[in-house]
GROMACS .gro file of N, CA and C in nm:
model
  333
    1MET      N    1  12.607  10.516  -0.188
    1MET     CA    2  12.707  10.479  -0.294
    1MET      C    3  12.690  10.304  -0.269
    2SER      N    4  12.819  10.242  -0.352
    2SER     CA    5  12.886  10.138  -0.283
    2SER      C    6  12.978  10.081  -0.287
    3ASP      N    7  13.011   9.999  -0.254
    3ASP     CA    8  13.214   9.973  -0.195
    3ASP      C    9  13.233   9.848  -0.373
    4ASP      N   10  13.155   9.804  -0.362
    4ASP     CA   11  13.168   9.743  -0.475
    4ASP      C   12  13.099   9.680  -0.582
    5ILE      N   13  13.130   9.727  -0.764
    5ILE     CA   14  13.046   9.708  -0.864
    5ILE      C   15  13.098   9.604  -0.945
    6ALA      N   16  12.963   9.540  -0.976
    6ALA     CA   17  12.968   9.332  -1.006
    6ALA      C   18  12.936   9.416  -1.145
    7VAL      N   19  12.995   9.333  -1.261
    7VAL     CA   20  12.983   9.386  -1.400
    7VAL      C   21  12.970   9.264  -1.469
    8MET      N   22  12.820   9.264  -1.561
    8MET     CA   23  12.742   9.133  -1.577
    8MET      C   24  12.750   9.131  -1.747
    9TYR      N   25  12.722   9.058  -1.775
    9TYR     CA   26  12.783   9.023  -1.943
    9TYR      C   27  12.711   8.910  -1.955
   10LEU      N   28  12.579   8.893  -2.063
   10LEU     CA   29  12.510   8.727  -2.104
   10LEU      C   30  12.420   8.780  -1.953
   11GLY      N   31  12.388   8.852  -1.826
   11GLY     CA   32  12.339   8.768  -1.723
   11GLY      C   33  12.402   8.741  -1.651
   12LYS      N   34  12.565   8.720  -1.665
   12LYS     CA   35  12.649   8.666  -1.571
   12LYS      C   36  12.760   8.738  -1.515
   13ILE      N   37  12.801   8.763  -1.349
   13ILE     CA   38  12.914   8.864  -1.346
   13ILE      C   39  13.092   8.810  -1.426
   14VAL      N   40  13.154   8.872  -1.488
   14VAL     CA   41  13.267   8.883  -1.539
   14VAL      C   42  13.351   8.908  -1.462
   15GLU      N   43  13.364   9.029  -1.336
   15GLU     CA   44  13.413   9.082  -1.296
   15GLU      C   45  13.365   9.188  -1.227
   16LEU      N   46  13.428   9.159  -0.979
   16LEU     CA   47  13.391   9.224  -0.974
   16LEU      C   48  13.503   9.224  -0.841
   17ALA      N   49  13.474   9.400  -0.830
   17ALA     CA   50  13.611   9.485  -0.781
   17ALA      C   51  13.500   9.618  -0.738
   18GLY      N   52  13.646   9.636  -0.591
   18GLY     CA   53  13.531   9.776  -0.605
   18GLY      C   54  13.549   9.914  -0.671
   19LYS      N   55  13.489  10.033  -0.629
   19LYS     CA   56  13.481  10.079  -0.736
   19LYS      C   57  13.559  10.191  -0.703
   20GLU      N   58  13.687  10.180  -0.655
   20GLU     CA   59  13.864  10.256  -0.695
   20GLU      C   60  13.893  10.165  -0.847
   21GLU      N   61  13.875  10.038  -0.836
   21GLU     CA   62  13.994   9.937  -0.848
   21GLU      C   63  13.913   9.939  -1.067
   22ILE      N   64  13.762   9.931  -1.026
   22ILE     CA   65  13.675   9.920  -1.112
   22ILE      C   66  13.712  10.030  -1.242
   23TYR      N   67  13.746  10.146  -1.254
   23TYR     CA   68  13.725  10.272  -1.282
   23TYR      C   69  13.867  10.304  -1.315
   24THR      N   70  13.959  10.298  -1.216
   24THR     CA   71  14.083  10.288  -1.272
   24THR      C   72  14.214  10.172  -1.337
   25ALA      N   73  14.124  10.031  -1.316
   25ALA     CA   74  14.223   9.952  -1.357
   25ALA      C   75  14.128   9.860  -1.396
   26PRO      N   76  14.011   9.822  -1.467
   26PRO     CA   77  13.961   9.758  -1.513
   26PRO      C   78  14.067   9.662  -1.554
   27ALA      N   79  14.007   9.483  -1.530
   27ALA     CA   80  14.083   9.382  -1.549
   27ALA      C   81  13.979   9.306  -1.643
   28HIS      N   82  13.837   9.314  -1.689
   28HIS     CA   83  13.823   9.222  -1.732
   28HIS      C   84  13.821   9.260  -1.862
   29PRO      N   85  13.804   9.256  -2.014
   29PRO     CA   86  13.846   9.312  -2.137
   29PRO      C   87  13.638   9.367  -2.126
   30TYR      N   88  13.553   9.301  -2.119
   30TYR     CA   89  13.423   9.374  -2.136
   30TYR      C   90  13.451   9.524  -2.040
   31THR      N   91  13.499   9.462  -1.911
   31THR     CA   92  13.484   9.594  -1.841
   31THR      C   93  13.573   9.733  -1.933
   32LYS      N   94  13.667   9.675  -1.967
   32LYS     CA   95  13.761   9.767  -2.023
   32LYS      C   96  13.698   9.865  -2.148
   33SER      N   97  13.610   9.818  -2.204
   33SER     CA   98  13.571   9.874  -2.326
   33SER      C   99  13.437   9.973  -2.253
   34LEU      N  100  13.372   9.901  -2.157
   34LEU     CA  101  13.219   9.978  -2.114
   34LEU      C  102  13.351  10.096  -2.056
   35MET      N  103  13.449  10.077  -2.020
   35MET     CA  104  13.510  10.228  -1.981
   35MET      C  105  13.577  10.274  -2.034
   36SER      N  106  13.635  10.213  -2.165
   36SER     CA  107  13.627  10.306  -2.267
   36SER      C  108  13.526  10.430  -2.311
   37ALA      N  109  13.422  10.399  -2.281
   37ALA     CA  110  13.325  10.449  -2.358
   37ALA      C  111  13.229  10.597  -2.299
   38VAL      N  112  13.337  10.596  -2.132
   38VAL     CA  113  13.249  10.650  -2.009
   38VAL      C  114  13.328  10.818  -2.076
   39PRO      N  115  13.301  10.929  -2.078
   39PRO     CA  116  13.293  11.060  -2.123
   39PRO      C  117  13.410  11.096  -2.007
   40VAL      N  118  13.543  11.184  -2.014
   40VAL     CA  119  13.582  11.242  -1.955
   40VAL      C  120  13.522  11.430  -1.963
   41PRO      N  121  13.497  11.442  -1.881
   41PRO     CA  122  13.469  11.593  -1.902
   41PRO      C  123  13.601  11.663  -1.960
   42ASP      N  124  13.707  11.671  -1.912
   42ASP     CA  125  13.802  11.737  -1.923
   42ASP      C  126  13.873  11.723  -2.108
   43PRO      N  127  13.909  11.834  -2.167
   43PRO     CA  128  13.838  11.773  -2.333
   43PRO      C  129  13.967  11.694  -2.397
   44ASP      N  130  14.092  11.754  -2.260
   44ASP     CA  131  14.248  11.772  -2.306
   44ASP      C  132  14.264  11.581  -2.288
   45ILE      N  133  14.168  11.512  -2.226
   45ILE     CA  134  14.230  11.385  -2.148
   45ILE      C  135  14.132  11.341  -2.200
   46GLU      N  136  14.035  11.401  -2.318
   46GLU     CA  137  13.883  11.324  -2.394
   46GLU      C  138  13.970  11.276  -2.471
   47ALA      N  139  14.068  11.376  -2.575
   47ALA     CA  140  14.082  11.389  -2.719
   47ALA      C  141  14.177  11.238  -2.640
   48GLN      N  142  14.250  11.225  -2.624
   48GLN     CA  143  14.396  11.141  -2.581
   48GLN      C  144  14.345  10.979  -2.556
   49ARG      N  145  14.221  10.917  -2.505
   49ARG     CA  146  14.212  10.847  -2.464
   49ARG      C  147  14.176  10.743  -2.602
   50GLN      N  148  14.188  10.633  -2.584
   50GLN     CA  149  14.119  10.556  -2.693
   50GLN      C  150  14.029  10.478  -2.662
   51ARG      N  151  13.893  10.465  -2.828
   51ARG     CA  152  13.823  10.422  -2.720
   51ARG      C  153  13.829  10.263  -2.742
   52ILE      N  154  13.760  10.164  -2.674
   52ILE     CA  155  13.787  10.042  -2.719
   52ILE      C  156  13.679   9.960  -2.779
   53ILE      N  157  13.638   9.868  -2.871
   53ILE     CA  158  13.571   9.888  -2.982
   53ILE      C  159  13.544   9.724  -2.957
   54LEU      N  160  13.461   9.585  -2.944
   54LEU     CA  161  13.501   9.537  -2.910
   54LEU      C  162  13.438   9.471  -3.108
   55LYS      N  163  13.510   9.287  -3.046
   55LYS     CA  164  13.471   9.242  -3.249
   55LYS      C  165  13.451   9.161  -3.217
   56GLY      N  166  13.389   9.075  -3.275
   56GLY     CA  167  13.358   8.930  -3.317
   56GLY      C  168  13.165   8.941  -3.300
   57ASP      N  169  13.185   8.806  -3.259
   57ASP     CA  170  12.995   8.793  -3.333
   57ASP      C  171  12.928   8.793  -3.163
   58LEU      N  172  12.861   8.915  -3.147
   58LEU     CA  173  12.736   8.944  -3.065
   58LEU      C  174  12.680   8.819  -3.055
   59PRO      N  175  12.655   8.764  -2.922
   59PRO     CA  176  12.526   8.627  -2.893
   59PRO      C  177  12.375   8.662  -2.885
   60ASN      N  178  12.368   8.557  -2.890
   60ASN     CA  179  12.230   8.542  -2.880
   60ASN      C  180  12.162   8.582  -2.699
   61PRO      N  181  12.192   8.635  -2.652
   61PRO     CA  182  12.092   8.641  -2.533
   61PRO      C  183  12.062   8.507  -2.482
   62ALA      N  184  11.964   8.509  -2.564
   62ALA     CA  185  11.827   8.359  -2.560
   62ALA      C  186  11.959   8.218  -2.597
   63ASP      N  187  12.008   8.197  -2.614
   63ASP     CA  188  12.074   8.135  -2.684
   63ASP      C  189  12.233   8.183  -2.686
   64PRO      N  190  12.291   8.180  -2.516
   64PRO     CA  191  12.431   8.255  -2.414
   64PRO      C  192  12.585   8.119  -2.523
   65PRO      N  193  12.654   8.141  -2.562
   65PRO     CA  194  12.803   8.072  -2.590
   65PRO      C  195  12.783   7.977  -2.479
   66SER      N  196  12.834   7.838  -2.536
   66SER     CA  197  12.851   7.763  -2.391
   66SER      C  198  13.012   7.803  -2.352
   67GLY      N  199  13.061   7.711  -2.216
   67GLY     CA  200  13.188   7.819  -2.143
   67GLY      C  201  13.147   7.924  -2.127
   68CYS      N  202  13.327   7.981  -2.158
   68CYS     CA  203  13.249   8.110  -2.165
   68CYS      C  204  13.162   8.239  -2.225
   69ARG      N  205  13.094   8.279  -2.156
   69ARG     CA  206  13.003   8.406  -2.227
   69ARG      C  207  13.054   8.533  -2.328
   70PHE      N  208  13.156   8.538  -2.300
   70PHE     CA  209  13.228   8.609  -2.354
   70PHE      C  210  13.356   8.582  -2.491
   71ARG      N  211  13.362   8.446  -2.502
   71ARG     CA  212  13.496   8.425  -2.565
   71ARG      C  213  13.394   8.444  -2.695
   72THR      N  214  13.309   8.492  -2.804
   72THR     CA  215  13.309   8.441  -2.953
   72THR      C  216  13.387   8.610  -2.922
   73ARG      N  217  13.355   8.737  -2.820
   73ARG     CA  218  13.395   8.903  -2.883
   73ARG      C  219  13.558   8.896  -2.823
   74CYS      N  220  13.617   8.838  -2.665
   74CYS     CA  221  13.681   8.783  -2.621
   74CYS      C  222  13.830   8.859  -2.716
   75PRO      N  223  13.881   8.959  -2.725
   75PRO     CA  224  14.022   8.971  -2.764
   75PRO      C  225  14.123   8.894  -2.691
   76VAL      N  226  14.145   8.874  -2.621
   76VAL     CA  227  14.240   8.761  -2.461
   76VAL      C  228  14.237   8.658  -2.487
   77GLY      N  229  14.275   8.569  -2.507
   77GLY     CA  230  14.299   8.404  -2.601
   77GLY      C  231  14.239   8.341  -2.422
   78HIS      N  232  14.205   8.339  -2.306
   78HIS     CA  233  14.163   8.309  -2.210
   78HIS      C  234  14.038   8.268  -2.207
   79CYS      N  235  14.020   8.305  -2.278
   79CYS     CA  236  13.798   8.370  -2.304
   79CYS      C  237  13.813   8.274  -2.401
   80ARG      N  238  13.843   8.180  -2.522
   80ARG     CA  239  13.822   8.070  -2.622
   80ARG      C  240  13.740   7.976  -2.607
   81MET      N  241  13.743   7.959  -2.440
   81MET     CA  242  13.690   7.829  -2.400
   81MET      C  243  13.504   7.829  -2.439
   82ARG      N  244  13.562   7.689  -2.544
   82ARG     CA  245  13.394   7.664  -2.595
   82ARG      C  246  13.284   7.566  -2.456
   83HIS      N  247  13.419   7.509  -2.363
   83HIS     CA  248  13.385   7.408  -2.252
   83HIS      C  249  13.396   7.499  -2.090
   84GLY      N  250  13.376   7.452  -2.024
   84GLY     CA  251  13.371   7.512  -1.859
   84GLY      C  252  13.384   7.671  -1.893
   85ARG      N  253  13.482   7.745  -1.777
   85ARG     CA  254  13.578   7.839  -1.722
   85ARG      C  255  13.673   7.945  -1.743
   86PRO      N  256  13.645   8.037  -1.729
   86PRO     CA  257  13.894   7.989  -1.912
   86PRO      C  258  13.978   7.987  -1.746
   87ASP      N  259  14.073   7.940  -1.670
   87ASP     CA  260  14.170   7.938  -1.573
   87ASP      C  261  14.180   8.011  -1.524
   88ALA      N  262  14.254   8.004  -1.401
   88ALA     CA  263  14.234   8.077  -1.225
   88ALA      C  264  14.228   8.226  -1.340
   89VAL      N  265  14.229   8.316  -1.253
   89VAL     CA  266  14.225   8.504  -1.342
   89VAL      C  267  14.245   8.583  -1.130
   90PRO      N  268  14.295   8.650  -1.177
   90PRO     CA  269  14.309   8.780  -1.069
   90PRO      C  270  14.159   8.725  -1.001
   91ALA      N  271  14.143   8.687  -0.838
   91ALA     CA  272  14.037   8.703  -0.786
   91ALA      C  273  13.878   8.810  -0.847
   92ARG      N  274  14.008   8.945  -0.862
   92ARG     CA  275  13.834   9.021  -0.910
   92ARG      C  276  13.833   9.035  -0.970
   93ALA      N  277  13.908   8.953  -1.105
   93ALA     CA  278  13.774   8.942  -1.228
   93ALA      C  279  13.742   8.851  -1.274
   94ARG      N  280  13.696   8.675  -1.197
   94ARG     CA  281  13.661   8.591  -1.213
   94ARG      C  282  13.481   8.556  -1.216
   95PRO      N  283  13.461   8.501  -1.300
   95PRO     CA  284  13.392   8.482  -1.335
   95PRO      C  285  13.319   8.443  -1.162
   96LEU      N  286  13.187   8.490  -1.123
   96LEU     CA  287  13.125   8.471  -1.021
   96LEU      C  288  13.162   8.327  -0.942
   97GLY      N  289  13.159   8.194  -1.054
   97GLY     CA  290  13.137   8.080  -1.011
   97GLY      C  291  13.330   8.064  -0.913
   98GLN      N  292  13.397   8.161  -1.012
   98GLN     CA  293  13.491   8.158  -0.921
   98GLN      C  294  13.534   8.163  -0.775
   99VAL      N  295  13.453   8.335  -0.820
   99VAL     CA  296  13.468   8.383  -0.745
   99VAL      C  297  13.474   8.274  -0.511
  100HIS      N  298  13.569   8.360  -0.496
  100HIS     CA  299  13.606   8.282  -0.315
  100HIS      C  300  13.458   8.223  -0.281
  101SER      N  301  13.356   8.110  -0.188
  101SER     CA  302  13.271   8.108  -0.132
  101SER      C  303  13.213   8.158  -0.043
  102SER      N  304  13.322   8.237   0.009
  102SER     CA  305  13.298   8.387   0.118
  102SER      C  306  13.236   8.476   0.028
  103ARG      N  307  13.298   8.534  -0.134
  103ARG     CA  308  13.212   8.633  -0.153
  103ARG      C  309  13.129   8.641  -0.203
  104ARG      N  310  13.142   8.535  -0.308
  104ARG     CA  311  12.973   8.454  -0.322
  104ARG      C  312  12.861   8.469  -0.241
  105GLN      N  313  12.865   8.435  -0.117
  105GLN     CA  314  12.802   8.433  -0.020
  105GLN      C  315  12.748   8.629  -0.049
  106LYS      N  316  12.814   8.657   0.002
  106LYS     CA  317  12.767   8.818   0.046
  106LYS      C  318  12.771   8.916  -0.063
  107LEU      N  319  12.779   8.856  -0.200
  107LEU     CA  320  12.685   8.894  -0.314
  107LEU      C  321  12.539   8.845  -0.365
  108ASN      N  322  12.555   8.719  -0.257
  108ASN     CA  323  12.470   8.725  -0.320
  108ASN      C  324  12.396   8.751  -0.154
  109GLY      N  325  12.423   8.831  -0.087
  109GLY     CA  326  12.359   8.794   0.018
  109GLY      C  327  12.303   8.755   0.178
  110GLU      N  328  12.362   8.610   0.101
  110GLU     CA  329  12.413   8.532   0.201
  110GLU      C  330  12.462   8.538   0.325
  111THR      N  331  12.469   8.489   0.440
  111THR     CA  332  12.503   8.453   0.565
  111THR      C  333  12.623   8.367   0.509
   0.00000   0.00000   0.00000
């Protein structure tokens, strides 16, 4: 079992949060899309859910986009950056490079 879950897109972490947060309140648009694809065993709840289908260009993993790798599919404006990373977003949704250094060290197995 794990306490934290890291969601990756094209080899980079786009969201890092506790398992409860990821399942109940995902912050990143990619995580929201992934979670919308998970079936719910209750047929009444499942019938009411809306699936999030991402639009936009699916990047080539061998030649990912510059800047934010999710920018070609992001429905939110903050990911439209061609250079650099998105502006500050909640810590649990920041790309790994923007996660606080102690959190990054824990994730990388460093002390």
